[in-house]
Short mmCIF file of N, CA, C and O in Angstrom, two decimals:
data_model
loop_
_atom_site.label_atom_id
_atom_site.label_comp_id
_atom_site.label_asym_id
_atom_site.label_seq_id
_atom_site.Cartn_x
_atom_site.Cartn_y
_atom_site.Cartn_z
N UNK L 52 -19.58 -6.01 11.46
CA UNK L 52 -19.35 -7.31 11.97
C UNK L 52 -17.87 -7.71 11.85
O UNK L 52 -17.03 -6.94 11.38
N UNK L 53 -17.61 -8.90 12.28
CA UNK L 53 -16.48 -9.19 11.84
C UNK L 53 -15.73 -9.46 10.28
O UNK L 53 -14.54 -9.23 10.10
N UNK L 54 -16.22 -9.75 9.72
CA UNK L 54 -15.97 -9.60 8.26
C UNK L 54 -15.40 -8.42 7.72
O UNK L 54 -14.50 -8.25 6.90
N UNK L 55 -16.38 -7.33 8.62
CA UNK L 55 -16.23 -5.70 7.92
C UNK L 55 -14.40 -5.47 8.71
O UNK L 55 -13.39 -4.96 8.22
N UNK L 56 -14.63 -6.03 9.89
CA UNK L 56 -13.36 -5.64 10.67
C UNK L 56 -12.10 -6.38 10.39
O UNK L 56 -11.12 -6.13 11.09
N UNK L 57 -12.03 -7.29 9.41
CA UNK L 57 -11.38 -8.22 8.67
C UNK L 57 -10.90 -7.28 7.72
O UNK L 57 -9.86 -6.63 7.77
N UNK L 58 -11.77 -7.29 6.88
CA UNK L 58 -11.32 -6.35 5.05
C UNK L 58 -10.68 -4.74 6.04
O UNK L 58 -9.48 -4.46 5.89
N UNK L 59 -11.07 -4.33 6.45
CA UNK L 59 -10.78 -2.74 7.08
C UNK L 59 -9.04 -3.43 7.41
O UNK L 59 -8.14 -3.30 6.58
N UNK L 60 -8.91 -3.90 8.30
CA UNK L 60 -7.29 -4.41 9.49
C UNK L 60 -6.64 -4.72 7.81
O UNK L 60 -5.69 -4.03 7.45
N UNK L 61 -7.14 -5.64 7.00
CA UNK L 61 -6.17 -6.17 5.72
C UNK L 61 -6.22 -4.84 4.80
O UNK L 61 -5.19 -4.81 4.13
N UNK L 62 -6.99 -3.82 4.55
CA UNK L 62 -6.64 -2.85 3.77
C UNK L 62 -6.23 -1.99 4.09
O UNK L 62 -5.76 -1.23 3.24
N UNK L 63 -6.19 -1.54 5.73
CA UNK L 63 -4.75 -1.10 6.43
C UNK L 63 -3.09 -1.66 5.75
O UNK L 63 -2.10 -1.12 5.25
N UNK L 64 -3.41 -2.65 5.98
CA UNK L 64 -1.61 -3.81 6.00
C UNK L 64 -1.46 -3.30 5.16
O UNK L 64 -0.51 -2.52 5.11
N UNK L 65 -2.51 -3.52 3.78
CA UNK L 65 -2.11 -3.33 1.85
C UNK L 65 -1.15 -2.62 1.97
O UNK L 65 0.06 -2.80 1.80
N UNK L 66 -2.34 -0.95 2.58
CA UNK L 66 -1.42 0.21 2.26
C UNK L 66 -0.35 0.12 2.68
O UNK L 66 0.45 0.26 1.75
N UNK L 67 0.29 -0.10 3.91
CA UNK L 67 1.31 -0.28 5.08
C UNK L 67 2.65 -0.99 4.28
O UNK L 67 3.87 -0.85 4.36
N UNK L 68 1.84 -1.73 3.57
CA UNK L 68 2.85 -2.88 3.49
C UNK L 68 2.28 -3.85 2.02
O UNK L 68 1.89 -5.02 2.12
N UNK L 69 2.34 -3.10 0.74
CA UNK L 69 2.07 -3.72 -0.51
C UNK L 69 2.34 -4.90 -1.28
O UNK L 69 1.81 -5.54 -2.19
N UNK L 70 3.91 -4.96 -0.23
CA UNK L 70 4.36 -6.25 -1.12
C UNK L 70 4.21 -7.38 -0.33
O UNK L 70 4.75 -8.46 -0.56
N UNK L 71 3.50 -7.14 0.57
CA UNK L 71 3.10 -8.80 1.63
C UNK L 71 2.03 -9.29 1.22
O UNK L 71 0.94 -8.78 1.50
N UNK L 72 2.21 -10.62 0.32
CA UNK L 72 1.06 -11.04 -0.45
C UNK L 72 0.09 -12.09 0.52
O UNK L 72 -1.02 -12.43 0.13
N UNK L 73 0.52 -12.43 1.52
CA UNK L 73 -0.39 -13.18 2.70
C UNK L 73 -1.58 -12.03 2.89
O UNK L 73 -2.72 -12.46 2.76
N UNK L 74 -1.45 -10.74 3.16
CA UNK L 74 -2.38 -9.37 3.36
C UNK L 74 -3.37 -9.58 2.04
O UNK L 74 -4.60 -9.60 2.10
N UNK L 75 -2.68 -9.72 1.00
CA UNK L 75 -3.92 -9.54 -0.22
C UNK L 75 -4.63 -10.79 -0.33
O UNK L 75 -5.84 -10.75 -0.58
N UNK L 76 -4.05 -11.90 -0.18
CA UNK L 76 -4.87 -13.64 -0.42
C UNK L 76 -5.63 -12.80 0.78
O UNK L 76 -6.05 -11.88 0.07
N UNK L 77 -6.05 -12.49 1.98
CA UNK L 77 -6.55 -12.46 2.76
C UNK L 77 -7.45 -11.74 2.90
O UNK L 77 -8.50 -12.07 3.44
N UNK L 78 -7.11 -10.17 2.25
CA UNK L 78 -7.86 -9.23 2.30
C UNK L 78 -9.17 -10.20 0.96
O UNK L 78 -10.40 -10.25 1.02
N UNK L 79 -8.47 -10.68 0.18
CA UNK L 79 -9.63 -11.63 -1.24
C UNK L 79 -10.42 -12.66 -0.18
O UNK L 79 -11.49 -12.96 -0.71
N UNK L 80 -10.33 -13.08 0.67
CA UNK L 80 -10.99 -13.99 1.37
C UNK L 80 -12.19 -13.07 1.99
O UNK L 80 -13.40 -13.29 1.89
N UNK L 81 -11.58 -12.07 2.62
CA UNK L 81 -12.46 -11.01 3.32
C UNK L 81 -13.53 -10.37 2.84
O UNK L 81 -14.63 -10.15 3.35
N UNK L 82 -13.04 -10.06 1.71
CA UNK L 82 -13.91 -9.48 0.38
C UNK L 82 -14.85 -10.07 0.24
O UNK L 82 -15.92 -9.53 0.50
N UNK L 83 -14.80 -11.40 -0.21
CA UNK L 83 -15.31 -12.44 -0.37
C UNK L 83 -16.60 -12.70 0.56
O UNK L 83 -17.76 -12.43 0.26
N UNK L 84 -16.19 -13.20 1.56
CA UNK L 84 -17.02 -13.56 2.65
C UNK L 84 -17.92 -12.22 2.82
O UNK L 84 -18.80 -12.20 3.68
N UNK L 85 -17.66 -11.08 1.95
CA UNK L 85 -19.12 -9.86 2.56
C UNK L 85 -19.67 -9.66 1.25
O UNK L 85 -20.37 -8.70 0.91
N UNK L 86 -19.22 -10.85 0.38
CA UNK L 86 -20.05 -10.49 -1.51
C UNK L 86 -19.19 -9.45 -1.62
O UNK L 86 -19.79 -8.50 -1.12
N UNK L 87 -18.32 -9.15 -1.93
CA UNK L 87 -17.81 -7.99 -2.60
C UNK L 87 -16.77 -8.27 -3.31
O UNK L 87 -15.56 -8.09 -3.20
N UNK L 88 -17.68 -8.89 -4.26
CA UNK L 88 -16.91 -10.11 -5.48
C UNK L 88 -16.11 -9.34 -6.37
O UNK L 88 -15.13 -9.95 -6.80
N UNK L 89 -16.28 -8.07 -6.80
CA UNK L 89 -15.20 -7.75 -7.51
C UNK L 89 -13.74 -7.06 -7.45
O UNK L 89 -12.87 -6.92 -8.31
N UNK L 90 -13.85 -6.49 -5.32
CA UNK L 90 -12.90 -6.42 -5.16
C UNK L 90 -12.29 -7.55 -4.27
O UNK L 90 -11.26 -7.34 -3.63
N UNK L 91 -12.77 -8.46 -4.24
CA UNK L 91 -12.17 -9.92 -3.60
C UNK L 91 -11.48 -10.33 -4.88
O UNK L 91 -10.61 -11.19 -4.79
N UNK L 92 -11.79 -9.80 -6.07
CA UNK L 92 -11.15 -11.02 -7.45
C UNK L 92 -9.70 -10.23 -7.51
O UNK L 92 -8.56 -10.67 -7.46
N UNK L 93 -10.16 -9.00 -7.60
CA UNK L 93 -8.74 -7.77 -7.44
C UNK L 93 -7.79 -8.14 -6.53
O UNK L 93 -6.60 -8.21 -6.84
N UNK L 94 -8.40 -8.47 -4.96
CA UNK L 94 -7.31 -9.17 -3.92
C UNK L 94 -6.62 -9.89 -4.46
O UNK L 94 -5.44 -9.59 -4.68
N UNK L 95 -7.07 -10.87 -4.78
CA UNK L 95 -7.15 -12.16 -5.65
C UNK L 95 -5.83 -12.34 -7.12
O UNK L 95 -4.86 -13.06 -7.34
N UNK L 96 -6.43 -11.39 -7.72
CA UNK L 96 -5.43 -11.01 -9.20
C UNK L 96 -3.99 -10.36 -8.48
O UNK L 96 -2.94 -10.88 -8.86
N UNK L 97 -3.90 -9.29 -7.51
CA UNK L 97 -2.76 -8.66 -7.16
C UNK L 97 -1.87 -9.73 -6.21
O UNK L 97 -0.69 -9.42 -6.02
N UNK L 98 -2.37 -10.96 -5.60
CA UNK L 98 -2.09 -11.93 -4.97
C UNK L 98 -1.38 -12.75 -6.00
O UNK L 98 -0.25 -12.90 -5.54
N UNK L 99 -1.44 -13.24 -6.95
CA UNK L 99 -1.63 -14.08 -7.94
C UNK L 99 -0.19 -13.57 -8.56
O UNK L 99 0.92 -14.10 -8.60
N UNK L 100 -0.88 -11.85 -9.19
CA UNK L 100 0.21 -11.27 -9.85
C UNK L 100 1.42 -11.43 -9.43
O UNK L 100 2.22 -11.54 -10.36
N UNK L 101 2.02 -11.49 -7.97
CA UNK L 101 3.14 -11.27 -7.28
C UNK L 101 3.66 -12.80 -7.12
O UNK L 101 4.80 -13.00 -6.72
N UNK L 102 2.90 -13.72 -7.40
CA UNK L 102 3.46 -15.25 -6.64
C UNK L 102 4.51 -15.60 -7.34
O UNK L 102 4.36 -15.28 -8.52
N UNK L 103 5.69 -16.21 -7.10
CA UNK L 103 6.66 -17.15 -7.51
C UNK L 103 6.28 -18.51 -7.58
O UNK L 103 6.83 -19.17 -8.46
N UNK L 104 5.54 -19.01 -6.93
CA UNK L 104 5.47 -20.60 -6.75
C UNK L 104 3.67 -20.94 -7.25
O UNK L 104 2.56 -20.55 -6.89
N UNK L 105 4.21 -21.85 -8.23
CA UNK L 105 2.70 -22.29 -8.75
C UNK L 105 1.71 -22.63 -8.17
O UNK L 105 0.57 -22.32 -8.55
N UNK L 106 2.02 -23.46 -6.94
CA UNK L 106 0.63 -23.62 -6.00
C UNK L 106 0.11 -22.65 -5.72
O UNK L 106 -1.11 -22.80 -5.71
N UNK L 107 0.54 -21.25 -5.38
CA UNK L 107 -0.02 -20.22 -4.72
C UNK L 107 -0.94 -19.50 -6.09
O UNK L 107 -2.08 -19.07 -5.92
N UNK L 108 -0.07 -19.44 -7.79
CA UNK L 108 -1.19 -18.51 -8.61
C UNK L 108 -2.08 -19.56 -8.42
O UNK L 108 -3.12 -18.99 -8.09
N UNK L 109 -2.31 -20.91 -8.43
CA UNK L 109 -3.40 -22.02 -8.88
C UNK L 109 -4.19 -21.85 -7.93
O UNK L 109 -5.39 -21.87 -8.18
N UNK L 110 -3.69 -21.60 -6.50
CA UNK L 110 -5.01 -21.17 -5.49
C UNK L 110 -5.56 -20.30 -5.68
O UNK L 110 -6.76 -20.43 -5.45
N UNK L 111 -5.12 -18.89 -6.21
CA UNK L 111 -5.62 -17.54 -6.59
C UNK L 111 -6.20 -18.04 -7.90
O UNK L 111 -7.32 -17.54 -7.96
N UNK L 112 -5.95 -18.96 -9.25
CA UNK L 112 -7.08 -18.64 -9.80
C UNK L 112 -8.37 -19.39 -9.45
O UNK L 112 -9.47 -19.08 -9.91
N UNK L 113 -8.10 -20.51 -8.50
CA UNK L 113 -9.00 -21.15 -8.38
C UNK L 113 -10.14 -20.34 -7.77
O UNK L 113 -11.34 -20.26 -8.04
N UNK L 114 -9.14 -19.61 -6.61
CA UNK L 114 -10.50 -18.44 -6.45
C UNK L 114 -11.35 -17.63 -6.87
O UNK L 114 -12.45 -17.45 -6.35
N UNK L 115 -10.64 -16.74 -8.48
CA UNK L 115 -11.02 -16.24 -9.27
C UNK L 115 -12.23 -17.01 -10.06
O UNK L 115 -13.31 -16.60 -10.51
N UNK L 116 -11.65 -18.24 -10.04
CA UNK L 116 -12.75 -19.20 -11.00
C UNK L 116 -13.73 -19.20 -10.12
O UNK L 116 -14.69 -18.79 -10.78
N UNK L 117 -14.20 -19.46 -8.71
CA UNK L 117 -14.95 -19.37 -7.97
C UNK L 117 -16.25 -18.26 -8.37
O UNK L 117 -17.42 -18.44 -8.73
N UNK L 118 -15.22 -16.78 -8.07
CA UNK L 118 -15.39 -15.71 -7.74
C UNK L 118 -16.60 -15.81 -9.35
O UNK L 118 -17.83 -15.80 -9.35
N UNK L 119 -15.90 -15.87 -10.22
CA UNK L 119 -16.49 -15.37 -11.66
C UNK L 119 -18.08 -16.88 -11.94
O UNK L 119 -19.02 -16.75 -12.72
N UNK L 120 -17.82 -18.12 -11.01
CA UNK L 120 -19.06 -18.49 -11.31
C UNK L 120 -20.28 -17.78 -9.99
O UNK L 120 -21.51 -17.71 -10.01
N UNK L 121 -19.47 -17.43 -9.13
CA UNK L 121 -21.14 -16.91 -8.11
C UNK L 121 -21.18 -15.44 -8.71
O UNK L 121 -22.21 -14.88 -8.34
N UNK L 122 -20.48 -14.73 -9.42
CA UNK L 122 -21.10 -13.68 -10.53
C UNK L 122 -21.81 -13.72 -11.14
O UNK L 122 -22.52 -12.73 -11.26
N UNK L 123 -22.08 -15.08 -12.01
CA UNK L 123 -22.86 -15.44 -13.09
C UNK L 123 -24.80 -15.65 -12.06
O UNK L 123 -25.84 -15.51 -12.70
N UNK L 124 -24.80 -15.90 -10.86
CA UNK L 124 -25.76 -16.52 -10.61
C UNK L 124 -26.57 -15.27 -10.39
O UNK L 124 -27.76 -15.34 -10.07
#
């Protein structure tokens, strides 16, 4: 579906292109949207890891925080 064709095109870019952190917030969205919660948190953490500007880790952990309560359910 489209989801699958989402995560596939963004884990192309990764490889292509590692240090473009718009590719990883995105590829974590992608992840996401097909349950594949633990490598959406990874998107997520390597997104995070790279940010300079605080709004952007606080969106990544907010996602993480997300990510780690629909784990629990």
């Amino acid at each position: 579906g489209e989801a699958d064709r989402a995560e596939q095109a963004f884990e192309r870019l990764v490889r292509r292109l590692p240090d473009y952190r718009p590719a990883w917030y995105n590829l974590g969205l992608a992840r996401h949207r097909r349950g594949r919660l633990p490598e959406a948190a990874e998107a997520f953490r390597t997104y995070r890891d790279s940010a300079s500007d605080p709004s952007d880790r606080a969106d990544a952990d907010a996602w993480l925080k997300r990510i780690e309560a629909e784990k629990k359910r």
